[in-house]
XYZ file of C-alpha atoms in Angstrom:
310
model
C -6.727 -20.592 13.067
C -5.028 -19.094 9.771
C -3.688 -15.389 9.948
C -6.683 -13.939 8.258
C -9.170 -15.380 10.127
C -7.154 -14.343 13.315
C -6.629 -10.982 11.941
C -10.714 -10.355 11.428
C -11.328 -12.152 14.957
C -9.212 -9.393 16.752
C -10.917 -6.617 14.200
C -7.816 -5.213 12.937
C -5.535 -4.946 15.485
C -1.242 -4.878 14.912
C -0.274 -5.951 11.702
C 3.263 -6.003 10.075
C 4.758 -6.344 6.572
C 7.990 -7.214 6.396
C 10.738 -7.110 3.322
C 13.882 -8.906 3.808
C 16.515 -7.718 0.740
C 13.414 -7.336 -1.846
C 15.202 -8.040 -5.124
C 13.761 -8.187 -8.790
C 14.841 -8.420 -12.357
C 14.240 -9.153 -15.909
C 15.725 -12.046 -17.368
C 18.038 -11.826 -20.139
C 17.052 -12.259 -23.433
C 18.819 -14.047 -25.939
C 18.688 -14.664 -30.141
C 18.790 -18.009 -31.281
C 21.422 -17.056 -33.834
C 23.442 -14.721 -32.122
C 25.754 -15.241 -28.988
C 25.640 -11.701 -27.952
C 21.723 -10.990 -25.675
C 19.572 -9.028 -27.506
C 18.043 -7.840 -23.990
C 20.565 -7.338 -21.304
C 19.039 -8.424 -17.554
C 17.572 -5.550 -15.706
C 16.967 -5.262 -12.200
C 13.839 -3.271 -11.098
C 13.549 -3.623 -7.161
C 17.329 -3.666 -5.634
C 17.609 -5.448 -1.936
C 15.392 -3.727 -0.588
C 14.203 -3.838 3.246
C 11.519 -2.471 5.163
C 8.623 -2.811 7.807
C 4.937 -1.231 7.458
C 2.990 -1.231 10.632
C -0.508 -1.148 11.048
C -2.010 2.444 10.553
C 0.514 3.788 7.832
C -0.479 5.552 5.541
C 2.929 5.285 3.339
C 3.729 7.464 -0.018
C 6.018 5.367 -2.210
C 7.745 8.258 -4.200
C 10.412 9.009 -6.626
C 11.832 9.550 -10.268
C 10.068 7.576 -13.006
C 11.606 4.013 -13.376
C 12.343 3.775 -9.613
C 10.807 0.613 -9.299
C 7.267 1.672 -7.571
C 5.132 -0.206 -8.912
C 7.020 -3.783 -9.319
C 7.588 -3.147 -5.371
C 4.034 -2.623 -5.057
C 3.274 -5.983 -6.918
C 5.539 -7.290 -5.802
C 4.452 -6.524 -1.837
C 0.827 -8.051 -3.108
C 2.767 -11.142 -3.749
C 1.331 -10.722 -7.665
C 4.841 -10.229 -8.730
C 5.707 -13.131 -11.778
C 8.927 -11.762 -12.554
C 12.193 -13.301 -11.422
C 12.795 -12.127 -7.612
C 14.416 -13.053 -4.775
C 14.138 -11.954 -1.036
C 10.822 -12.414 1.031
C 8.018 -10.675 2.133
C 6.057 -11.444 4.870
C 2.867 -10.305 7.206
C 3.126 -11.073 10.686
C 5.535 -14.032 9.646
C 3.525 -15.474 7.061
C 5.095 -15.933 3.384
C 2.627 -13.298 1.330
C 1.687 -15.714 -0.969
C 0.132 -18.207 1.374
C -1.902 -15.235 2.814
C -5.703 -15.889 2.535
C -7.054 -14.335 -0.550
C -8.906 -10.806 0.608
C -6.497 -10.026 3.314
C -4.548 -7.741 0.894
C -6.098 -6.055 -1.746
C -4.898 -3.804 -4.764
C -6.662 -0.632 -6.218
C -5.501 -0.397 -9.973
C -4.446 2.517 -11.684
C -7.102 2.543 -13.952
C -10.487 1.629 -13.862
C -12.440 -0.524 -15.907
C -16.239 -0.921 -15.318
C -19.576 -1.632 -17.242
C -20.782 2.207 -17.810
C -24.300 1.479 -18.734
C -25.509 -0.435 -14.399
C -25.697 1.595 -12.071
C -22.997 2.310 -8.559
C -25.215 -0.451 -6.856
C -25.512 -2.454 -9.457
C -22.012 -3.026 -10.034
C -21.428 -3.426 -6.319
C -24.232 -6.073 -6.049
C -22.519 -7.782 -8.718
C -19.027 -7.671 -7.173
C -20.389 -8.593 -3.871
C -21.830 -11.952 -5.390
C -18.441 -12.118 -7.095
C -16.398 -11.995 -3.996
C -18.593 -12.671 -1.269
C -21.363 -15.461 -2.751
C -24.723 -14.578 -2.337
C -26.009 -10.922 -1.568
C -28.952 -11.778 0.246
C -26.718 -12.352 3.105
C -27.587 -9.567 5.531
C -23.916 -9.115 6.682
C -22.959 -8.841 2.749
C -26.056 -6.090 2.297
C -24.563 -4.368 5.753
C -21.000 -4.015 4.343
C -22.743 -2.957 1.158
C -24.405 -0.517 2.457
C -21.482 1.010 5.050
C -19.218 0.779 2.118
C -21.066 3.038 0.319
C -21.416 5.737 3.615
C -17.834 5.512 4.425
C -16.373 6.275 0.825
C -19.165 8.841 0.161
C -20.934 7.212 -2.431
C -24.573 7.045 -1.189
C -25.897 9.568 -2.923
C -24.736 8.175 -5.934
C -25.596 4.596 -5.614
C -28.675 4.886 -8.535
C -26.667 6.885 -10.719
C -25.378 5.278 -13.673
C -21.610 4.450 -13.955
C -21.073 6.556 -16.739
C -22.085 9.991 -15.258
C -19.397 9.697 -12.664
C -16.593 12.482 -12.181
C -12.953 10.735 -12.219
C -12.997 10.877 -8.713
C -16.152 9.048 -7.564
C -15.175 6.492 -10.348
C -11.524 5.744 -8.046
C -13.794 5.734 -5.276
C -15.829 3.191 -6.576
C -12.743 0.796 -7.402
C -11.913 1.381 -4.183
C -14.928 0.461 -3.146
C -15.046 -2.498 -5.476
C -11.075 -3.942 -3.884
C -12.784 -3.037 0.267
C -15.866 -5.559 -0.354
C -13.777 -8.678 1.111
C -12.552 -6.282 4.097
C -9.022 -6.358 3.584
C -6.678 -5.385 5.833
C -3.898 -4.173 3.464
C -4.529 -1.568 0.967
C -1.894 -1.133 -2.004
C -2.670 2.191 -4.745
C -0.662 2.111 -7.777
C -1.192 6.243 -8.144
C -4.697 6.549 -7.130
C -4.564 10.367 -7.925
C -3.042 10.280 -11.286
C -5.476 12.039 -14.002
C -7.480 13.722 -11.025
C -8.464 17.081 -10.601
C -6.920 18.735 -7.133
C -10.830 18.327 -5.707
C -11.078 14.489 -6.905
C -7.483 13.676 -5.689
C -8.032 15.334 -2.251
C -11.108 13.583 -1.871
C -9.567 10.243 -3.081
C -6.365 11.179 -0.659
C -8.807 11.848 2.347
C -10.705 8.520 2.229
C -7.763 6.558 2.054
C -6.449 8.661 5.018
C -9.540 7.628 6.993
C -8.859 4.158 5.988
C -5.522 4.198 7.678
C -6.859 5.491 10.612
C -9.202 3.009 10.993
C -6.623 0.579 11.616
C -5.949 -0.854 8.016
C -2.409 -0.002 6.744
C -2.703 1.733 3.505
C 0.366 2.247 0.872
C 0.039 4.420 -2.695
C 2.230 4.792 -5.123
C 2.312 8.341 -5.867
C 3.235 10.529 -9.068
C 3.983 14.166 -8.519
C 1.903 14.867 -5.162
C 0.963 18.490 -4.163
C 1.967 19.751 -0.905
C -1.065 19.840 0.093
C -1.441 15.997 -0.644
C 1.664 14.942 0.391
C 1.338 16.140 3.993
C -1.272 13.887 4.294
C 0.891 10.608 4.340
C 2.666 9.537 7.601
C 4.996 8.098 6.426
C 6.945 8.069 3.211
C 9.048 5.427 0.994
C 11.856 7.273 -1.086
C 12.862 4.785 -3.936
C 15.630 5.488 -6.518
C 17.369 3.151 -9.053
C 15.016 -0.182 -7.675
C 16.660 1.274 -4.058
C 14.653 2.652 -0.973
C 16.549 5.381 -0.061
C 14.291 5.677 2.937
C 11.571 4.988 4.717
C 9.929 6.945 8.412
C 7.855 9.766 8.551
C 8.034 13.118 7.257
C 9.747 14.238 10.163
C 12.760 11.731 10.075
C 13.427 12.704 6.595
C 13.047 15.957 6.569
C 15.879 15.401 9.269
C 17.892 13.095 7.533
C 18.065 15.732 4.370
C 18.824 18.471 6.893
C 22.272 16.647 8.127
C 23.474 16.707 4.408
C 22.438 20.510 4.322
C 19.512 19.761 1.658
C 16.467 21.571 3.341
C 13.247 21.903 1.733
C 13.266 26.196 0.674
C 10.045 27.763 2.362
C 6.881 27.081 0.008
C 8.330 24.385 -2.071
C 6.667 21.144 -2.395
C 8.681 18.849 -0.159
C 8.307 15.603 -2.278
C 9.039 17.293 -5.280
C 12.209 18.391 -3.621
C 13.196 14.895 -1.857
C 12.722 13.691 -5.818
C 15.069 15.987 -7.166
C 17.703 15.020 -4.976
C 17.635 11.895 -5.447
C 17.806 12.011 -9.366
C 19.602 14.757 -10.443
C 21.466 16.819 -7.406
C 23.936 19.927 -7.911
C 27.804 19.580 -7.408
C 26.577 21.665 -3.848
C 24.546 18.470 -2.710
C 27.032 15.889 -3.814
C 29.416 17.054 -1.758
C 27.204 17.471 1.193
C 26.107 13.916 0.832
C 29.773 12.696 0.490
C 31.134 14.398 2.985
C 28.783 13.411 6.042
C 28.731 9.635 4.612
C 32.497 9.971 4.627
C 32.100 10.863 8.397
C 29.577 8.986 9.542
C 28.906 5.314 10.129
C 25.218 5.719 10.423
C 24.295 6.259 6.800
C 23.175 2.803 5.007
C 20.084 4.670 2.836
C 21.921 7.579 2.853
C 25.636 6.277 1.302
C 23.262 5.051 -1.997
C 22.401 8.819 -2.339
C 25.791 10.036 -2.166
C 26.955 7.405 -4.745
C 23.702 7.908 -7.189
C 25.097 11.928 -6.839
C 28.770 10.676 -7.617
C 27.634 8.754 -10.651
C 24.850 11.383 -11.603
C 27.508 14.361 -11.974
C 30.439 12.394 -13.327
C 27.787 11.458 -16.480
C-alpha cells in the first residue's frame, strides 16, 4: 500500500514533512559575447530545515523577497528551479507522493464568472475525481460546500461573489481530491478584515480537523495572526525560526526584543529581522556571543551586523 492510500485508510492520522538543508537558486546567466554574466546566480531558499506535524496551522512570514513562496513551491515539490536538499512526508521523496495528497491554493483566482458555485464544482469534480454521478463524489460535493460555508451560495453565479467567498471557492476547488496537506500562497492578500477572517477561520478548522495547513502570509493583523499555531520566520532565503507563538515570543525575549503592549506581534518579529536598531544588534550579538544554543538565532545577529554596517 502507497503512502496516500495508507494515509486515507487511517483517515488522517500523524503526518510529517520534513526539510533536510532546503536550498534554491537561480542559475547564472551569461551573454554569448561577453565573458562577464549578465545575471549573477541568486539563491532564494538558503539550507533550510524544518518539520511540520500533522495539525499545524503554520504562518510563513517575513520581509518581501524572503523566499516564501519558492519554499512553498518548493514544499509542493512544484519547484523547477535549480535546488538541492530534500523534502519528504513520512519518508517519502515529495515528488513521488500520489497526486491529491498535497494540494496548493493560489494566490489568485481564476474562474469562469458566467456558471454558477455548483457548476464549477461539478465540473472540477469530473476533472479530478471522474464521473460525478458517483454518490461518494456528490457526498464530498455536497460536505464541501457545508464545511467552507458556501451552501447558500451554490446557485449563485460566480461573478456576484465577494473576494472572500471567491478564495473560499478555490479552496474549495484544491479540497475536492481530499488532500491531506494544504499550502496558501497569501490567501488573505486583497481581502477585506471580514473576508480574511473568514478565509483565516476555515483554514483554522481545517487544521483542526487533522490536515496540516501552511499560508504564506503578507502583513497579518493581530487579530489574524493569533490564529496560527505555529509560525515560520524566513529572512534572506533563511528560516530564522520555526515553533509556536510561545517559543518565539521567548526566543525574542532572551535578546531583550519584546513585542510593546498593543503592537502587532508579526509585524514586530518582521522588523527585526530586516531592519533592527543599533539597541537590538547588540542584544542579538551579545547573547549569541554567550550562548551555544543559538543556530536560528546567530543568522539574526549577523543579518543585524550586516544591516547597520550598510
Amino acid at each position: 500500500m502507497d503512502l496516500s492510500a495508507s494515509i486515507k485508510k487511517l483517515n488522517r492520522k500523524y503526518v510529517m514533512i520534513k526539510i533536510e538543508h532546503l536550498k534554491v537558486w537561480t542559475k547564472e546567466e551569461k551573454s554569448w559575447w561577453r565573458r562577464k554574466p549578465t545575471k549573477p546566480e541568486v539563491i532564494i531558499v538558503n539550507d533550510v530545515s524544518a518539520s511540520i506535524k500533522t495539525g499545524e496551522f503554520v504562518a510563513v512570514i517575513g520581509p518581501s523577497g524572503a523566499g516564501k513562496t519558492t519554499f512553498l513551491v518548493s514544499l509542493a515539490g512544484k519547484c523547477t528551479l535549480p535546488n538541492s536538499g530534500t523534502v519528504t512526508v513520512n519518508g517519502t521523496d515529495i515528488k513521488k507522493v500520489q497526486r491529491g495528497l498535497i494540494e496548493i491554493v493560489p494566490q489568485f483566482d481564476v474562474f469562469m464568472d458566467s456558471i454558477t458555485v455548483k457548476e464549477h464544482l461539478l465540473f472540477m469534480t469530473e476533472m479530478k475525481l471522474g464521473s460525478v454521478k458517483k454518490s461518494s463524489h456528490r457526498q464530498t460535493l455536497a460536505k464541501l460546500l457545508k464545511e467552507l460555508k458556501l451552501t447558500m451560495l451554490q446557485y449563485s453565479p460566480i461573478s456576484s461573489l465577494s473576494g472572500g467567498e471567491r478564495r473560499l471557492l478555490s479552496l474549495a476547488t484544491s479540497l475536492l481530491s481530499s488532500p491531506q496537506i494544504i499550502i496558501c500562497d497569501e490567501p488573505t492578500t486583497g481581502l477585506d478584515s471580514y473576508n480574511a477572517a473568514l478565509v483565516i477561520g476555515v483554514l483554522k478548522q481545517l487544521a483542526v480537523s487533522g490536515r496540516t495547513v501552511i499560508c504564506s502570509v503578507h502583513q497579518p493583523s493581530s487579530d489574524l495572526f493569533k490564529e496560527f499555531n505555529s509560525i515560520a520566520l524566513m529572512s534572506e532565503g533563511r528560516m530564522v525560526f520555526h515553533g509556536s507563538q510561545g517559543e518565539c515570543k521567548k526566543l525574542f525575549e532572551k535578546f531583550n526584543l519584546r513585542c510593546p503592549k498593543n503592537y502587532n506581534p508579526a509585524e514586530f518579529y518582521i522588523k527585526a529581522v530586516s531592519e533592527a536598531s543599533n539597541d537590538y544588534a547588540s542584544a542579538l550579538e551579545n547573547y549569541c556571543d554567550q550562548s551555544d544554543e543559538c543556530d536560528e538565532s546567530s543568522f539574526v545577529a549577523a543579518r543585524t551586523h550586516r544591516h547597520l554596517q550598510t
